[in-house]
Amino acid sequence: MNGLMLQKQLLISSLIVHADRHHGDTEIVSRRVEGDIHRYTFRDCHRRARQMANALTSLGIRPSDRVGTLAWNGYRHMELYYGISGMGAVMHTINPRLHADQIAYIVDHAEDQVLFFDLTFLPLVKTIAGRCKTVKAFVAMTDRAHMPLDTGIANLLCYEDLLERSSSTYVWPNFDEDTACALCYTSGTTGNPKGVLYSHRSSLLHTFAAALPDALNCSARDVILPVVPMFHVNAWGIPYVACMVGAKLVFPGPGLDGQALYELVEAEQVTFAAGVPTVWQGLLTWLEQGGLNFSTLKRTVIGGAACPPAMLHTFQDGYGVEVLHAWGMTELSPLGTIGALKARHLALGPEDRCALQSKQGRAVFGVDMKILGENGQELPWDGVSSGDLLVRGPWVVRNYFRNEGGNPLRIDADAHGWFPTGDIATIDADGFMQITDRSKDVIKSGGEWISSIEIENLAAAHPAIASAACIAAKHMKWDERPLLVAVKQPGAQVTAEELLAFFEGKIAKWWTPDAVVFVDAVPLGATGKVLKNQLREAFQDYLLPT
Ligand code: AMP
């Protein structure tokens, strides 16, 4: 027997409609690429998102078409989030920090029809425009006065001109909630970047869960600063959460240094901020150097990479800001676990409390997790046994876009599909998960992925190199940096500088290893694979000051 409740599809557009109707005068404040601070309201945002839907229609965008963005966190990006997904097209956020060749690959793979970009990324767009065969129009996210001249980009349009020409009368269409709403490529896997295609339903369910008190704990009384980029898994869902709860939003644009962030936090009375450890390190250094304090900031969610215990301690005990350590993935929309304490933990002393909060946290409702041992057996939740972390849930990826890399799921004895995260973890009796290592062959530097395999392939292409392994070494500022361990061809001569010069122009500059260590041989396993864990153990402190 079916229930007798109304059917209403869970659609992204309902979030901005709700924000307009119930929190219409709540502000969205943005630091703009043009240099100034822009402010308007959810009502303005909704009006302009409707204009954008009309503008996209006039550009020939139809439901399910992909529309790309190369943009910072800002109000125009927010309008695209709602305009594109709301009309039934797919919002494809692109990470501008990738190498131009990778971006061209992604645009082509996604078959983006229109590409929106912030002026910061004009040089990048100029490089790739000729290779983006599916893109019918490039739109500079600025006004007429700031439009660049003589760019050589065919069919370059101006964002504000587009909106000005478009009516704000638009009724958001109703459609199946399983329709795709957004696409985000992850380079945190081996091989080519892979697209994770979110649906309206998965995103709405994720939004409900993310806003909960033991998750991001957001309300209409909050002022939220998402420093985590809108091109990284939808800024951890905050552009959606803010609309659901009616929180004021503060977008930092390109200003990610300590001073710019601090000024924004204080001027806009931010209560809650979200970002990766590297960005927070810059902010903490600025505070420390200036002898400053936060006057309104109460909570921060730190994720994307492990939050160092010292940072946790400084935020909480030095500045009175509660830290929520979170773990997630592009493949998880991204929220998986968050370190909200249970009642009995409130009595813990500062050291034990900090140790618990340094774990990656408890699963939010909707996410199931388990850890498997070497033979695929399920391991106990004893806080000691560590194994491969697998997850499942309604906002966990089922397959990558266009089946790239094949089916990623592992099927268990009950025929349930589980997504292998590539992380190795323990889970304690309270359900707190802790990442202890990583089985995937990638390096995460400042919250961004570096493919060790690509670096190894390039190194191996050097005539003086017999074999090479690239590993993550600990780094004070960037958390991890690539370190190349290389074996020379017999009799060959090459210096570290010469080898590093060989990478120039072939990969993004920040992917270049920080150092090269020449060894006689790299340790190999039974199947001939390099034993990276042994290398990591031997060289993990190599880049740290001694
Ligand atoms: P991404 O898809 O770029 O968000 O990367 C997801 C991966 O980042 C995870 O599988 C982890 O390897 C890593 N990661 C994310 N959050 C954390 C965290 N809090 N601690 C340690 N690693 C993390």
Coordinates of N, CA and C in Angstrom, one line a residue, residues 184 186 195-198 202-203 205-207 209-210 232-234 236-237 326-338 362-369 389-398 400 409 418-423 433 435 440:
C184 N 30.9 17.5 -11.7 CA 32.2 17.9 -11.1 C 33.2 16.8 -11.4
T186 N 36.7 14.9 -10.8 CA 37.8 14.7 -9.8 C 39.0 14.2 -10.4
G195 N 34.2 12.4 -14.2 CA 33.1 13.3 -13.9 C 32.1 12.6 -12.9
V196 N 31.7 13.3 -11.9 CA 30.7 12.9 -10.9 C 29.4 13.7 -11.2
L197 N 28.4 13.0 -11.6 CA 27.2 13.7 -12.1 C 26.1 13.6 -11.0
Y198 N 25.9 14.7 -10.3 CA 24.9 14.8 -9.2 C 23.5 14.9 -9.8
S202 N 19.8 13.8 -5.3 CA 20.9 13.5 -4.4 C 21.4 14.8 -3.8
S203 N 21.3 15.9 -4.5 CA 21.8 17.2 -4.0 C 20.9 17.7 -2.9
L205 N 18.9 15.9 -0.9 CA 19.0 15.0 0.3 C 20.3 15.4 1.0
H206 N 21.4 15.6 0.2 CA 22.7 16.0 0.8 C 22.5 17.3 1.5
T207 N 21.7 18.2 1.0 CA 21.6 19.5 1.6 C 20.9 19.4 3.0
A209 N 20.9 16.9 4.9 CA 21.8 16.2 5.9 C 22.9 17.2 6.3
A210 N 23.4 18.0 5.3 CA 24.5 18.9 5.6 C 24.1 20.0 6.6
H232 N 34.9 23.2 -6.3 CA 35.3 21.9 -5.5 C 34.0 21.3 -4.9
V233 N 33.4 20.4 -5.6 CA 32.2 19.8 -5.1 C 31.2 20.8 -4.5
N234 N 30.9 21.7 -5.4 CA 29.8 22.7 -5.0 C 30.1 23.4 -3.6
W236 N 31.2 22.3 -1.0 CA 30.7 21.4 0.0 C 29.2 21.6 0.3
G237 N 28.5 22.0 -0.8 CA 27.0 22.1 -0.7 C 26.5 23.4 0.0
A326 N 35.8 17.5 9.0 CA 34.9 16.7 8.1 C 35.7 16.0 7.1
W327 N 35.2 14.9 6.7 CA 35.8 14.1 5.6 C 34.7 13.9 4.5
G328 N 35.2 14.0 3.3 CA 34.2 13.8 2.2 C 35.0 13.6 0.9
M329 N 34.3 13.5 -0.2 CA 34.9 13.3 -1.5 C 34.0 13.9 -2.6
T330 N 34.5 14.2 -3.7 CA 33.7 14.6 -4.9 C 32.7 13.6 -5.1
E331 N 33.0 12.3 -5.0 CA 32.1 11.2 -5.2 C 31.0 11.1 -4.2
L332 N 31.1 11.9 -3.1 CA 30.1 11.8 -2.0 C 29.4 13.2 -1.9
S333 N 29.5 14.0 -2.8 CA 28.7 15.3 -2.9 C 29.0 16.4 -2.0
P334 N 29.9 16.5 -1.0 CA 30.9 15.6 -0.7 C 30.8 15.0 0.7
L335 N 29.8 15.3 1.5 CA 29.9 15.1 2.9 C 29.7 13.6 3.3
G336 N 30.7 13.0 4.0 CA 30.6 11.7 4.5 C 30.6 11.6 6.0
T337 N 31.6 12.2 6.6 CA 31.6 12.2 8.1 C 32.0 13.5 8.6
I338 N 31.6 13.8 9.9 CA 31.9 15.0 10.5 C 32.1 14.8 12.0
R362 N 32.1 11.2 12.6 CA 31.0 10.2 12.5 C 30.2 10.3 11.1
A363 N 29.7 9.2 10.6 CA 28.9 9.3 9.4 C 27.7 10.1 9.6
V364 N 27.3 11.0 8.6 CA 26.0 11.7 8.7 C 25.0 10.7 8.3
F365 N 23.7 10.9 8.7 CA 22.7 10.0 8.3 C 22.6 10.0 6.8
G366 N 22.5 8.8 6.2 CA 22.4 8.7 4.8 C 23.7 8.0 4.2
V367 N 24.8 8.1 5.0 CA 26.0 7.5 4.6 C 26.3 6.3 5.4
D368 N 26.4 5.1 4.8 CA 26.8 3.9 5.5 C 28.3 3.7 5.2
M369 N 29.1 3.2 6.1 CA 30.5 3.0 5.9 C 30.9 1.6 6.5
L389 N 38.3 1.8 3.3 CA 37.0 2.4 3.6 C 36.1 2.4 2.4
L390 N 34.9 1.8 2.7 CA 33.9 1.8 1.6 C 32.6 2.5 2.1
V391 N 31.9 3.1 1.2 CA 30.7 3.8 1.6 C 29.6 3.6 0.6
R392 N 28.4 3.9 1.0 CA 27.2 3.9 0.1 C 26.2 4.8 0.7
G393 N 25.3 5.2 -0.2 CA 24.2 6.1 0.2 C 23.7 6.9 -1.0
P394 N 22.6 7.6 -0.7 CA 21.9 8.2 -1.9 C 22.6 9.4 -2.5
W395 N 23.7 9.9 -1.9 CA 24.5 10.9 -2.6 C 25.9 10.5 -2.8
V396 N 26.1 9.1 -2.9 CA 27.4 8.5 -3.3 C 27.3 8.1 -4.8
V397 N 28.4 8.3 -5.5 CA 28.5 8.1 -6.9 C 28.2 6.6 -7.2
R398 N 27.4 6.3 -8.3 CA 27.2 4.9 -8.7 C 28.1 4.6 -9.9
Y400 N 30.9 6.8 -12.9 CA 31.4 8.1 -13.4 C 30.7 8.4 -14.7
L409 N 32.0 0.4 -8.3 CA 31.5 -0.2 -7.1 C 32.0 -1.6 -6.8
W418 N 29.0 -0.9 -3.0 CA 29.7 0.0 -2.1 C 30.8 0.7 -2.9
F419 N 31.0 2.0 -2.6 CA 32.0 2.7 -3.3 C 33.3 2.7 -2.5
P420 N 34.4 2.1 -3.1 CA 35.7 2.1 -2.4 C 36.3 3.5 -2.5
T421 N 36.6 4.1 -1.3 CA 37.0 5.5 -1.3 C 38.5 5.7 -1.6
G422 N 39.3 4.6 -1.5 CA 40.8 4.7 -1.7 C 41.4 5.3 -0.5
D423 N 40.6 5.4 0.6 CA 41.2 5.8 1.9 C 41.3 4.6 2.8
M433 N 35.4 7.8 12.5 CA 36.3 7.2 11.5 C 37.6 8.1 11.5
I435 N 41.2 8.5 9.2 CA 42.0 8.1 8.0 C 43.4 7.9 8.5
K440 N 45.0 5.1 -2.9 CA 45.0 5.6 -4.2 C 46.3 6.4 -4.4

